[in-house]
PDB file of C-alpha atoms and ligand atoms in Angstrom:
ATOM      1  CA  MET A   1     -28.555  -1.120  41.272  1.00  0.00           C
ATOM      2  CA  GLN A   2     -31.240  -3.677  40.528  1.00  0.00           C
ATOM      3  CA  ARG A   3     -30.322  -7.418  40.820  1.00  0.00           C
ATOM      4  CA  ASN A   4     -31.395  -7.784  37.085  1.00  0.00           C
ATOM      5  CA  THR A   5     -29.188  -4.921  35.999  1.00  0.00           C
ATOM      6  CA  LEU A   6     -26.278  -6.393  37.956  1.00  0.00           C
ATOM      7  CA  GLN A   7     -26.708  -9.696  36.306  1.00  0.00           C
ATOM      8  CA  ARG A   8     -27.073  -8.268  32.970  1.00  0.00           C
ATOM      9  CA  ASN A   9     -23.932  -6.218  33.430  1.00  0.00           C
ATOM     10  CA  LEU A  10     -21.974  -9.272  34.552  1.00  0.00           C
ATOM     11  CA  ILE A  11     -22.952 -11.115  31.488  1.00  0.00           C
ATOM     12  CA  LEU A  12     -22.089  -8.218  29.171  1.00  0.00           C
ATOM     13  CA  GLU A  13     -18.731  -7.898  30.883  1.00  0.00           C
ATOM     14  CA  VAL A  14     -18.026 -11.554  30.320  1.00  0.00           C
ATOM     15  CA  ILE A  15     -18.921 -11.235  26.637  1.00  0.00           C
ATOM     16  CA  LYS A  16     -16.744  -8.321  26.241  1.00  0.00           C
ATOM     17  CA  ASP A  17     -13.841 -10.099  28.054  1.00  0.00           C
ATOM     18  CA  LEU A  18     -14.036 -13.136  25.982  1.00  0.00           C
ATOM     19  CA  LYS A  19     -14.402 -11.312  22.645  1.00  0.00           C
ATOM     20  CA  HIS A  20     -15.916 -14.133  20.914  1.00  0.00           C
ATOM     21  CA  SER A  21     -17.957 -16.598  23.043  1.00  0.00           C
ATOM     22  CA  THR A  22     -20.353 -19.444  22.673  1.00  0.00           C
ATOM     23  CA  LEU A  23     -23.369 -19.865  24.983  1.00  0.00           C
ATOM     24  CA  GLN A  24     -21.340 -22.495  26.904  1.00  0.00           C
ATOM     25  CA  ASP A  25     -18.319 -20.228  27.308  1.00  0.00           C
ATOM     26  CA  ILE A  26     -20.695 -17.459  28.667  1.00  0.00           C
ATOM     27  CA  ILE A  27     -22.317 -19.890  31.109  1.00  0.00           C
ATOM     28  CA  ASP A  28     -18.957 -21.233  32.279  1.00  0.00           C
ATOM     29  CA  HIS A  29     -17.511 -17.754  32.924  1.00  0.00           C
ATOM     30  CA  VAL A  30     -20.520 -16.214  34.374  1.00  0.00           C
ATOM     31  CA  LYS A  31     -21.068 -19.081  36.929  1.00  0.00           C
ATOM     32  CA  PHE A  32     -17.400 -18.787  37.750  1.00  0.00           C
ATOM     33  CA  LYS A  33     -17.815 -15.162  38.723  1.00  0.00           C
ATOM     34  CA  SER A  34     -21.239 -15.604  40.428  1.00  0.00           C
ATOM     35  CA  ASN A  35     -22.515 -18.964  41.577  1.00  0.00           C
ATOM     36  CA  ASN A  36     -26.119 -17.860  42.063  1.00  0.00           C
ATOM     37  CA  ILE A  37     -27.060 -17.162  38.417  1.00  0.00           C
ATOM     38  CA  SER A  38     -28.981 -19.987  36.900  1.00  0.00           C
ATOM     39  CA  VAL A  39     -28.643 -20.907  33.174  1.00  0.00           C
ATOM     40  CA  ALA A  40     -32.108 -19.871  32.645  1.00  0.00           C
ATOM     41  CA  THR A  41     -31.318 -16.446  33.877  1.00  0.00           C
ATOM     42  CA  ILE A  42     -28.147 -16.246  31.712  1.00  0.00           C
ATOM     43  CA  TYR A  43     -30.240 -17.321  28.617  1.00  0.00           C
ATOM     44  CA  ARG A  44     -33.033 -14.795  29.384  1.00  0.00           C
ATOM     45  CA  ASN A  45     -30.602 -11.973  29.753  1.00  0.00           C
ATOM     46  CA  LEU A  46     -28.720 -12.947  26.554  1.00  0.00           C
ATOM     47  CA  GLU A  47     -32.044 -12.477  24.706  1.00  0.00           C
ATOM     48  CA  VAL A  48     -32.575  -9.186  26.360  1.00  0.00           C
ATOM     49  CA  LEU A  49     -29.050  -8.000  25.500  1.00  0.00           C
ATOM     50  CA  GLU A  50     -29.472  -9.052  22.012  1.00  0.00           C
ATOM     51  CA  ASP A  51     -32.915  -7.227  21.739  1.00  0.00           C
ATOM     52  CA  GLU A  52     -31.424  -4.107  23.174  1.00  0.00           C
ATOM     53  CA  GLY A  53     -28.748  -4.272  20.588  1.00  0.00           C
ATOM     54  CA  LEU A  54     -25.964  -4.578  23.172  1.00  0.00           C
ATOM     55  CA  ILE A  55     -24.518  -7.895  21.908  1.00  0.00           C
ATOM     56  CA  ARG A  56     -24.487  -9.427  18.523  1.00  0.00           C
ATOM     57  CA  LYS A  57     -25.268 -13.126  17.766  1.00  0.00           C
ATOM     58  CA  ILE A  58     -23.500 -14.655  14.863  1.00  0.00           C
ATOM     59  CA  PRO A  59     -24.820 -17.931  13.699  1.00  0.00           C
ATOM     60  CA  THR A  60     -22.286 -20.428  12.503  1.00  0.00           C
ATOM     61  CA  LYS A  61     -22.628 -23.626  10.559  1.00  0.00           C
ATOM     62  CA  PHE A  62     -21.741 -25.459  13.814  1.00  0.00           C
ATOM     63  CA  LYS A  63     -24.302 -25.995  16.592  1.00  0.00           C
ATOM     64  CA  ALA A  64     -23.155 -22.975  18.623  1.00  0.00           C
ATOM     65  CA  SER A  65     -23.568 -19.327  17.650  1.00  0.00           C
ATOM     66  CA  ILE A  66     -20.927 -16.785  18.549  1.00  0.00           C
ATOM     67  CA  TYR A  67     -21.784 -13.792  20.765  1.00  0.00           C
ATOM     68  CA  GLU A  68     -19.762 -10.519  20.728  1.00  0.00           C
ATOM     69  CA  ASP A  69     -20.051  -6.778  21.881  1.00  0.00           C
ATOM     70  CA  ALA A  70     -22.361  -5.040  19.446  1.00  0.00           C
ATOM     71  CA  LYS A  71     -20.350  -1.798  20.008  1.00  0.00           C
ATOM     72  CA  LEU A  72     -17.576  -3.277  17.739  1.00  0.00           C
ATOM     73  CA  LYS A  73     -18.006  -2.426  14.177  1.00  0.00           C
ATOM     74  CA  ASN A  74     -19.527  -5.137  12.121  1.00  0.00           C
ATOM     75  CA  HIS A  75     -16.916  -7.413  10.760  1.00  0.00           C
ATOM     76  CA  ASP A  76     -16.640 -10.779   9.167  1.00  0.00           C
ATOM     77  CA  HIS A  77     -15.157 -13.757  10.881  1.00  0.00           C
ATOM     78  CA  PHE A  78     -12.961 -16.737  10.135  1.00  0.00           C
ATOM     79  CA  ILE A  79     -13.459 -20.032  12.087  1.00  0.00           C
ATOM     80  CA  CYS A  80     -10.913 -22.780  12.016  1.00  0.00           C
ATOM     81  CA  GLU A  81     -12.702 -26.055  11.505  1.00  0.00           C
ATOM     82  CA  GLU A  82     -10.077 -27.967  13.412  1.00  0.00           C
ATOM     83  CA  CYS A  83      -9.477 -26.041  16.577  1.00  0.00           C
ATOM     84  CA  PHE A  84     -12.609 -23.621  16.316  1.00  0.00           C
ATOM     85  CA  LYS A  85     -10.485 -20.690  16.823  1.00  0.00           C
ATOM     86  CA  ILE A  86     -12.331 -17.611  15.916  1.00  0.00           C
ATOM     87  CA  LYS A  87     -10.684 -14.553  14.271  1.00  0.00           C
ATOM     88  CA  ASP A  88     -12.000 -11.160  13.149  1.00  0.00           C
ATOM     89  CA  LEU A  89     -11.614 -10.239   9.456  1.00  0.00           C
ATOM     90  CA  VAL A  90     -11.196  -6.514   8.825  1.00  0.00           C
ATOM     91  CA  LYS A  91     -12.302  -5.020   5.650  1.00  0.00           C
ATOM     92  CA  ASP A  92     -12.403  -1.434   4.524  1.00  0.00           C
ATOM     93  CA  ASN A  93     -15.782  -1.074   3.169  1.00  0.00           C
ATOM     94  CA  ASP A  94     -17.907  -2.263   5.999  1.00  0.00           C
ATOM     95  CA  LYS A  95     -20.968  -0.284   5.117  1.00  0.00           C
ATOM     96  CA  ILE A  96     -23.183  -2.234   2.946  1.00  0.00           C
ATOM     97  CA  ASN A  97     -26.257   0.014   2.378  1.00  0.00           C
ATOM     98  CA  TYR A  98     -27.975  -0.880  -0.936  1.00  0.00           C
ATOM     99  CA  LEU A  99     -31.284  -1.646  -2.372  1.00  0.00           C
ATOM    100  CA  ASN A 100     -31.593  -4.837  -4.348  1.00  0.00           C
ATOM    101  CA  GLN A 101     -33.954  -5.496  -7.167  1.00  0.00           C
ATOM    102  CA  ASP A 102     -36.746  -6.535  -4.887  1.00  0.00           C
ATOM    103  CA  GLY A 103     -36.589  -3.278  -2.904  1.00  0.00           C
ATOM    104  CA  ASP A 104     -35.152  -4.919   0.299  1.00  0.00           C
ATOM    105  CA  LEU A 105     -32.791  -2.621   2.200  1.00  0.00           C
ATOM    106  CA  TYR A 106     -29.743  -4.443   3.581  1.00  0.00           C
ATOM    107  CA  LEU A 107     -28.427  -2.708   6.611  1.00  0.00           C
ATOM    108  CA  SER A 108     -25.369  -4.881   7.394  1.00  0.00           C
ATOM    109  CA  GLU A 109     -23.916  -8.235   6.441  1.00  0.00           C
ATOM    110  CA  ILE A 110     -21.656 -10.450   8.475  1.00  0.00           C
ATOM    111  CA  LYS A 111     -20.025 -13.276   6.764  1.00  0.00           C
ATOM    112  CA  VAL A 112     -18.419 -16.349   8.373  1.00  0.00           C
ATOM    113  CA  TYR A 113     -15.631 -17.969   6.605  1.00  0.00           C
ATOM    114  CA  TYR A 114     -14.451 -21.461   7.376  1.00  0.00           C
ATOM    115  CA  GLY A 115     -11.192 -23.027   6.937  1.00  0.00           C
ATOM    116  CA  VAL A 116      -7.944 -24.148   8.713  1.00  0.00           C
ATOM    117  CA  CYS A 117      -5.863 -21.655  10.678  1.00  0.00           C
ATOM    118  CA  LYS A 118      -2.172 -21.247  10.243  1.00  0.00           C
ATOM    119  CA  ASP A 119      -1.397 -23.078  13.603  1.00  0.00           C
ATOM    120  CA  CYS A 120      -3.314 -26.125  12.520  1.00  0.00           C
ATOM    121  CA  LEU A 121      -1.802 -26.078   9.106  1.00  0.00           C
ATOM    122  CA  LYS A 122       1.675 -26.055  10.871  1.00  0.00           C
ATOM    123  CA  HIS A 123       0.706 -29.228  12.867  1.00  0.00           C
ATOM    124  CA  ARG A 124      -0.356 -30.936   9.696  1.00  0.00           C
ATOM    125  CA  GLY A 125       3.089 -30.293   8.324  1.00  0.00           C
ATOM    126  CA  CYS A 126       1.843 -28.273   5.304  1.00  0.00           C
TER     127      CYS A 126
HETATM  128 ZN1  LIG B 201      -6.934 -24.106  14.061  1.00  0.00          ZN
HETATM  129 ZN1  LIG B 202     -15.640 -10.600  16.011  1.00  0.00          ZN
END
């Protein structure tokens, strides 16, 4: 197997293992597994993986985007604003295929909800 492919597979593996990860999480874990991958290589591979549709990049209102395995069905996310825990939100009708009045076709939609998770609420004494 080519070196590039090995590196790409390693990065993909890390993303699948972590379930939800930021760029920093991915860098930390990939570097832990293989010392000789540079941050630039990781970055470049993430772009390729995203272009190939193997990973999904979910923008958040915080600085970091979240990466996850694109084989998972599209789903919404909940992010706790206090501990930054990310949870999947499951809904039944995840197929959003419709034409709006402008004629644009929406293939999918991923929403990110923000709030406070139950653990943080407990700490607050609510
Ligand atoms: Zn929390
Ligand atoms: Zn998710």
